[in-house]
PDB file of N, CA, C and O in Angstrom:
ATOM      1  N   MET A1259      -7.038  28.348  22.009  1.00 80.00           N
ATOM      2  CA  MET A1259      -7.897  27.532  21.179  1.00 80.00           C
ATOM      3  C   MET A1259      -7.538  26.056  21.303  1.00 80.00           C
ATOM      4  O   MET A1259      -8.399  25.226  21.070  1.00 80.00           O
ATOM      5  N   GLN A1260      -6.326  25.739  21.674  1.00 83.00           N
ATOM      6  CA  GLN A1260      -5.899  24.342  21.723  1.00 83.00           C
ATOM      7  C   GLN A1260      -6.714  23.513  22.695  1.00 83.00           C
ATOM      8  O   GLN A1260      -6.967  22.337  22.444  1.00 83.00           O
ATOM      9  N   ASP A1261      -7.127  24.095  23.803  1.00 92.00           N
ATOM     10  CA  ASP A1261      -7.862  23.348  24.818  1.00 92.00           C
ATOM     11  C   ASP A1261      -9.382  23.477  24.685  1.00 92.00           C
ATOM     12  O   ASP A1261     -10.114  22.956  25.515  1.00 92.00           O
ATOM     13  N   SER A1262      -9.837  24.145  23.655  1.00 92.00           N
ATOM     14  CA  SER A1262     -11.280  24.356  23.469  1.00 92.00           C
ATOM     15  C   SER A1262     -11.959  23.085  22.997  1.00 92.00           C
ATOM     16  O   SER A1262     -11.403  22.320  22.210  1.00 92.00           O
ATOM     17  N   GLU A1263     -13.169  22.865  23.493  1.00 94.00           N
ATOM     18  CA  GLU A1263     -13.953  21.720  23.036  1.00 94.00           C
ATOM     19  C   GLU A1263     -14.653  22.008  21.713  1.00 94.00           C
ATOM     20  O   GLU A1263     -14.885  21.104  20.918  1.00 94.00           O
ATOM     21  N   LEU A1264     -15.016  23.271  21.498  1.00 95.00           N
ATOM     22  CA  LEU A1264     -15.741  23.663  20.296  1.00 95.00           C
ATOM     23  C   LEU A1264     -15.261  25.038  19.863  1.00 95.00           C
ATOM     24  O   LEU A1264     -15.201  25.963  20.672  1.00 95.00           O
ATOM     25  N   ILE A1265     -14.923  25.173  18.592  1.00 94.00           N
ATOM     26  CA  ILE A1265     -14.481  26.455  18.050  1.00 94.00           C
ATOM     27  C   ILE A1265     -15.434  26.846  16.935  1.00 94.00           C
ATOM     28  O   ILE A1265     -15.617  26.106  15.968  1.00 94.00           O
ATOM     29  N   ILE A1266     -16.038  28.017  17.093  1.00 92.00           N
ATOM     30  CA  ILE A1266     -16.977  28.541  16.107  1.00 92.00           C
ATOM     31  C   ILE A1266     -16.412  29.838  15.558  1.00 92.00           C
ATOM     32  O   ILE A1266     -16.026  30.718  16.316  1.00 92.00           O
ATOM     33  N   GLU A1267     -16.383  29.964  14.262  1.00 93.00           N
ATOM     34  CA  GLU A1267     -15.846  31.135  13.593  1.00 93.00           C
ATOM     35  C   GLU A1267     -16.962  31.887  12.901  1.00 93.00           C
ATOM     36  O   GLU A1267     -17.817  31.291  12.252  1.00 93.00           O
ATOM     37  N   LEU A1268     -16.959  33.202  13.045  1.00 95.00           N
ATOM     38  CA  LEU A1268     -17.892  34.088  12.343  1.00 95.00           C
ATOM     39  C   LEU A1268     -17.042  35.092  11.586  1.00 95.00           C
ATOM     40  O   LEU A1268     -16.275  35.838  12.187  1.00 95.00           O
ATOM     41  N   ASN A1269     -17.161  35.090  10.251  1.00 95.00           N
ATOM     42  CA  ASN A1269     -16.309  35.933   9.439  1.00 95.00           C
ATOM     43  C   ASN A1269     -17.035  36.284   8.149  1.00 95.00           C
ATOM     44  O   ASN A1269     -17.717  35.441   7.569  1.00 95.00           O
ATOM     45  N   LYS A1270     -16.880  37.520   7.706  1.00 95.00           N
ATOM     46  CA  LYS A1270     -17.493  37.936   6.444  1.00 95.00           C
ATOM     47  C   LYS A1270     -16.788  37.334   5.231  1.00 95.00           C
ATOM     48  O   LYS A1270     -17.368  37.237   4.159  1.00 95.00           O
ATOM     49  N   ASP A1271     -15.551  36.926   5.424  1.00 95.00           N
ATOM     50  CA  ASP A1271     -14.753  36.375   4.332  1.00 95.00           C
ATOM     51  C   ASP A1271     -14.847  34.849   4.352  1.00 95.00           C
ATOM     52  O   ASP A1271     -14.204  34.182   5.161  1.00 95.00           O
ATOM     53  N   ALA A1272     -15.650  34.297   3.471  1.00 91.00           N
ATOM     54  CA  ALA A1272     -15.865  32.849   3.437  1.00 91.00           C
ATOM     55  C   ALA A1272     -14.597  32.072   3.091  1.00 91.00           C
ATOM     56  O   ALA A1272     -14.523  30.876   3.340  1.00 91.00           O
ATOM     57  N   THR A1273     -13.614  32.746   2.527  1.00 93.00           N
ATOM     58  CA  THR A1273     -12.369  32.065   2.161  1.00 93.00           C
ATOM     59  C   THR A1273     -11.273  32.247   3.217  1.00 93.00           C
ATOM     60  O   THR A1273     -10.139  31.839   2.987  1.00 93.00           O
ATOM     61  N   ALA A1274     -11.605  32.808   4.357  1.00 93.00           N
ATOM     62  CA  ALA A1274     -10.612  33.025   5.413  1.00 93.00           C
ATOM     63  C   ALA A1274     -10.027  31.689   5.871  1.00 93.00           C
ATOM     64  O   ALA A1274     -10.750  30.713   6.066  1.00 93.00           O
ATOM     65  N   GLU A1275      -8.730  31.670   6.060  1.00 93.00           N
ATOM     66  CA  GLU A1275      -8.043  30.436   6.440  1.00 93.00           C
ATOM     67  C   GLU A1275      -8.464  29.916   7.806  1.00 93.00           C
ATOM     68  O   GLU A1275      -8.363  28.723   8.071  1.00 93.00           O
ATOM     69  N   ILE A1276      -8.955  30.784   8.675  1.00 90.00           N
ATOM     70  CA  ILE A1276      -9.346  30.364  10.019  1.00 90.00           C
ATOM     71  C   ILE A1276     -10.454  29.311   9.965  1.00 90.00           C
ATOM     72  O   ILE A1276     -10.580  28.482  10.868  1.00 90.00           O
ATOM     73  N   PHE A1277     -11.246  29.306   8.914  1.00 91.00           N
ATOM     74  CA  PHE A1277     -12.321  28.312   8.781  1.00 91.00           C
ATOM     75  C   PHE A1277     -11.763  26.881   8.757  1.00 91.00           C
ATOM     76  O   PHE A1277     -12.464  25.942   9.095  1.00 91.00           O
ATOM     77  N   GLU A1278     -10.519  26.724   8.357  1.00 91.00           N
ATOM     78  CA  GLU A1278      -9.904  25.395   8.305  1.00 91.00           C
ATOM     79  C   GLU A1278      -9.617  24.845   9.706  1.00 91.00           C
ATOM     80  O   GLU A1278      -9.454  23.644   9.871  1.00 91.00           O
ATOM     81  N   CYS A1279      -9.566  25.714  10.702  1.00 90.00           N
ATOM     82  CA  CYS A1279      -9.207  25.314  12.071  1.00 90.00           C
ATOM     83  C   CYS A1279     -10.409  25.231  13.001  1.00 90.00           C
ATOM     84  O   CYS A1279     -10.248  24.976  14.185  1.00 90.00           O
ATOM     85  N   THR A1280     -11.605  25.474  12.492  1.00 93.00           N
ATOM     86  CA  THR A1280     -12.776  25.550  13.362  1.00 93.00           C
ATOM     87  C   THR A1280     -13.679  24.334  13.202  1.00 93.00           C
ATOM     88  O   THR A1280     -13.656  23.650  12.181  1.00 93.00           O
ATOM     89  N   ASP A1281     -14.503  24.101  14.234  1.00 95.00           N
ATOM     90  CA  ASP A1281     -15.478  23.022  14.166  1.00 95.00           C
ATOM     91  C   ASP A1281     -16.704  23.448  13.368  1.00 95.00           C
ATOM     92  O   ASP A1281     -17.271  22.654  12.626  1.00 95.00           O
ATOM     93  N   GLU A1282     -17.100  24.682  13.557  1.00 94.00           N
ATOM     94  CA  GLU A1282     -18.246  25.242  12.840  1.00 94.00           C
ATOM     95  C   GLU A1282     -17.871  26.619  12.344  1.00 94.00           C
ATOM     96  O   GLU A1282     -17.176  27.371  13.032  1.00 94.00           O
ATOM     97  N   GLY A1283     -18.348  26.985  11.172  1.00 94.00           N
ATOM     98  CA  GLY A1283     -18.063  28.302  10.623  1.00 94.00           C
ATOM     99  C   GLY A1283     -19.323  28.964  10.098  1.00 94.00           C
ATOM    100  O   GLY A1283     -20.185  28.303   9.542  1.00 94.00           O
ATOM    101  N   ILE A1284     -19.410  30.249  10.315  1.00 95.00           N
ATOM    102  CA  ILE A1284     -20.544  31.032   9.830  1.00 95.00           C
ATOM    103  C   ILE A1284     -19.986  32.135   8.949  1.00 95.00           C
ATOM    104  O   ILE A1284     -19.156  32.929   9.376  1.00 95.00           O
ATOM    105  N   ASP A1285     -20.449  32.163   7.720  1.00 94.00           N
ATOM    106  CA  ASP A1285     -20.050  33.187   6.770  1.00 94.00           C
ATOM    107  C   ASP A1285     -21.101  34.284   6.838  1.00 94.00           C
ATOM    108  O   ASP A1285     -22.220  34.110   6.374  1.00 94.00           O
ATOM    109  N   GLY A1286     -20.768  35.399   7.480  1.00 95.00           N
ATOM    110  CA  GLY A1286     -21.733  36.473   7.594  1.00 95.00           C
ATOM    111  C   GLY A1286     -21.187  37.654   8.352  1.00 95.00           C
ATOM    112  O   GLY A1286     -20.087  37.631   8.886  1.00 95.00           O
ATOM    113  N   ASP A1287     -21.994  38.682   8.404  1.00 96.00           N
ATOM    114  CA  ASP A1287     -21.638  39.917   9.089  1.00 96.00           C
ATOM    115  C   ASP A1287     -22.008  39.811  10.566  1.00 96.00           C
ATOM    116  O   ASP A1287     -23.129  39.446  10.901  1.00 96.00           O
ATOM    117  N   LEU A1288     -21.061  40.128  11.430  1.00 95.00           N
ATOM    118  CA  LEU A1288     -21.243  40.055  12.877  1.00 95.00           C
ATOM    119  C   LEU A1288     -22.520  40.764  13.330  1.00 95.00           C
ATOM    120  O   LEU A1288     -23.282  40.240  14.139  1.00 95.00           O
ATOM    121  N   PHE A1289     -22.759  41.953  12.805  1.00 97.00           N
ATOM    122  CA  PHE A1289     -23.878  42.763  13.256  1.00 97.00           C
ATOM    123  C   PHE A1289     -25.227  42.274  12.728  1.00 97.00           C
ATOM    124  O   PHE A1289     -26.272  42.723  13.189  1.00 97.00           O
ATOM    125  N   LYS A1290     -25.215  41.357  11.790  1.00 96.00           N
ATOM    126  CA  LYS A1290     -26.452  40.743  11.302  1.00 96.00           C
ATOM    127  C   LYS A1290     -26.670  39.367  11.925  1.00 96.00           C
ATOM    128  O   LYS A1290     -27.791  38.993  12.244  1.00 96.00           O
ATOM    129  N   VAL A1291     -25.597  38.616  12.081  1.00 96.00           N
ATOM    130  CA  VAL A1291     -25.694  37.234  12.550  1.00 96.00           C
ATOM    131  C   VAL A1291     -25.924  37.146  14.055  1.00 96.00           C
ATOM    132  O   VAL A1291     -26.779  36.381  14.515  1.00 96.00           O
ATOM    133  N   VAL A1292     -25.186  37.911  14.838  1.00 96.00           N
ATOM    134  CA  VAL A1292     -25.273  37.796  16.301  1.00 96.00           C
ATOM    135  C   VAL A1292     -26.671  38.110  16.834  1.00 96.00           C
ATOM    136  O   VAL A1292     -27.173  37.369  17.670  1.00 96.00           O
ATOM    137  N   PRO A1293     -27.348  39.164  16.366  1.00 97.00           N
ATOM    138  CA  PRO A1293     -28.718  39.388  16.860  1.00 97.00           C
ATOM    139  C   PRO A1293     -29.662  38.217  16.566  1.00 97.00           C
ATOM    140  O   PRO A1293     -30.507  37.877  17.395  1.00 97.00           O
ATOM    141  N   ILE A1294     -29.489  37.584  15.431  1.00 96.00           N
ATOM    142  CA  ILE A1294     -30.307  36.414  15.092  1.00 96.00           C
ATOM    143  C   ILE A1294     -29.986  35.264  16.037  1.00 96.00           C
ATOM    144  O   ILE A1294     -30.883  34.574  16.525  1.00 96.00           O
ATOM    145  N   MET A1295     -28.696  35.065  16.320  1.00 94.00           N
ATOM    146  CA  MET A1295     -28.288  34.006  17.243  1.00 94.00           C
ATOM    147  C   MET A1295     -28.857  34.250  18.643  1.00 94.00           C
ATOM    148  O   MET A1295     -29.332  33.319  19.291  1.00 94.00           O
ATOM    149  N   ILE A1296     -28.814  35.494  19.091  1.00 96.00           N
ATOM    150  CA  ILE A1296     -29.355  35.832  20.412  1.00 96.00           C
ATOM    151  C   ILE A1296     -30.846  35.529  20.471  1.00 96.00           C
ATOM    152  O   ILE A1296     -31.330  34.933  21.435  1.00 96.00           O
ATOM    153  N   ASP A1297     -31.580  35.918  19.441  1.00 97.00           N
ATOM    154  CA  ASP A1297     -33.021  35.626  19.392  1.00 97.00           C
ATOM    155  C   ASP A1297     -33.288  34.128  19.440  1.00 97.00           C
ATOM    156  O   ASP A1297     -34.195  33.669  20.140  1.00 97.00           O
ATOM    157  N   GLU A1298     -32.495  33.349  18.716  1.00 96.00           N
ATOM    158  CA  GLU A1298     -32.679  31.895  18.692  1.00 96.00           C
ATOM    159  C   GLU A1298     -32.392  31.278  20.063  1.00 96.00           C
ATOM    160  O   GLU A1298     -33.088  30.360  20.499  1.00 96.00           O
ATOM    161  N   ILE A1299     -31.365  31.773  20.734  1.00 95.00           N
ATOM    162  CA  ILE A1299     -31.045  31.269  22.072  1.00 95.00           C
ATOM    163  C   ILE A1299     -32.165  31.591  23.047  1.00 95.00           C
ATOM    164  O   ILE A1299     -32.594  30.740  23.830  1.00 95.00           O
ATOM    165  N   ILE A1300     -32.677  32.808  23.000  1.00 96.00           N
ATOM    166  CA  ILE A1300     -33.791  33.201  23.879  1.00 96.00           C
ATOM    167  C   ILE A1300     -35.011  32.340  23.603  1.00 96.00           C
ATOM    168  O   ILE A1300     -35.656  31.861  24.534  1.00 96.00           O
ATOM    169  N   ASN A1301     -35.334  32.112  22.338  1.00 96.00           N
ATOM    170  CA  ASN A1301     -36.476  31.279  21.976  1.00 96.00           C
ATOM    171  C   ASN A1301     -36.294  29.845  22.443  1.00 96.00           C
ATOM    172  O   ASN A1301     -37.228  29.213  22.949  1.00 96.00           O
ATOM    173  N   ALA A1302     -35.093  29.305  22.286  1.00 96.00           N
ATOM    174  CA  ALA A1302     -34.831  27.920  22.708  1.00 96.00           C
ATOM    175  C   ALA A1302     -34.959  27.780  24.221  1.00 96.00           C
ATOM    176  O   ALA A1302     -35.512  26.785  24.718  1.00 96.00           O
ATOM    177  N   ARG A1303     -34.488  28.775  24.956  1.00 95.00           N
ATOM    178  CA  ARG A1303     -34.583  28.723  26.414  1.00 95.00           C
ATOM    179  C   ARG A1303     -36.022  28.854  26.882  1.00 95.00           C
ATOM    180  O   ARG A1303     -36.416  28.220  27.870  1.00 95.00           O
ATOM    181  N   SER A1304     -36.812  29.648  26.204  1.00 95.00           N
ATOM    182  CA  SER A1304     -38.211  29.834  26.636  1.00 95.00           C
ATOM    183  C   SER A1304     -39.093  28.666  26.261  1.00 95.00           C
ATOM    184  O   SER A1304     -40.163  28.475  26.840  1.00 95.00           O
ATOM    185  N   ASN A1305     -38.662  27.835  25.309  1.00 88.00           N
ATOM    186  CA  ASN A1305     -39.453  26.668  24.892  1.00 88.00           C
ATOM    187  C   ASN A1305     -39.144  25.414  25.702  1.00 88.00           C
ATOM    188  O   ASN A1305     -39.698  24.367  25.430  1.00 88.00           O
ATOM    189  N   LYS A1306     -38.274  25.509  26.702  1.00 77.00           N
ATOM    190  CA  LYS A1306     -37.937  24.334  27.523  1.00 77.00           C
ATOM    191  C   LYS A1306     -39.007  24.059  28.519  1.00 77.00           C
ATOM    192  O   LYS A1306     -39.691  24.797  29.044  1.00 77.00           O
TER     193      LYS A1306
END
């Protein structure tokens, strides 16, 4: 993580300490959030 340009955290626990070390944090369930993210990426790529 030290050499990363961007760190994004996805965690169901909004109080998790890892959120303090990340650039962006998402409070949510992996199995609900990731499919939405995939759809958004596909939509963004098709609108170029």
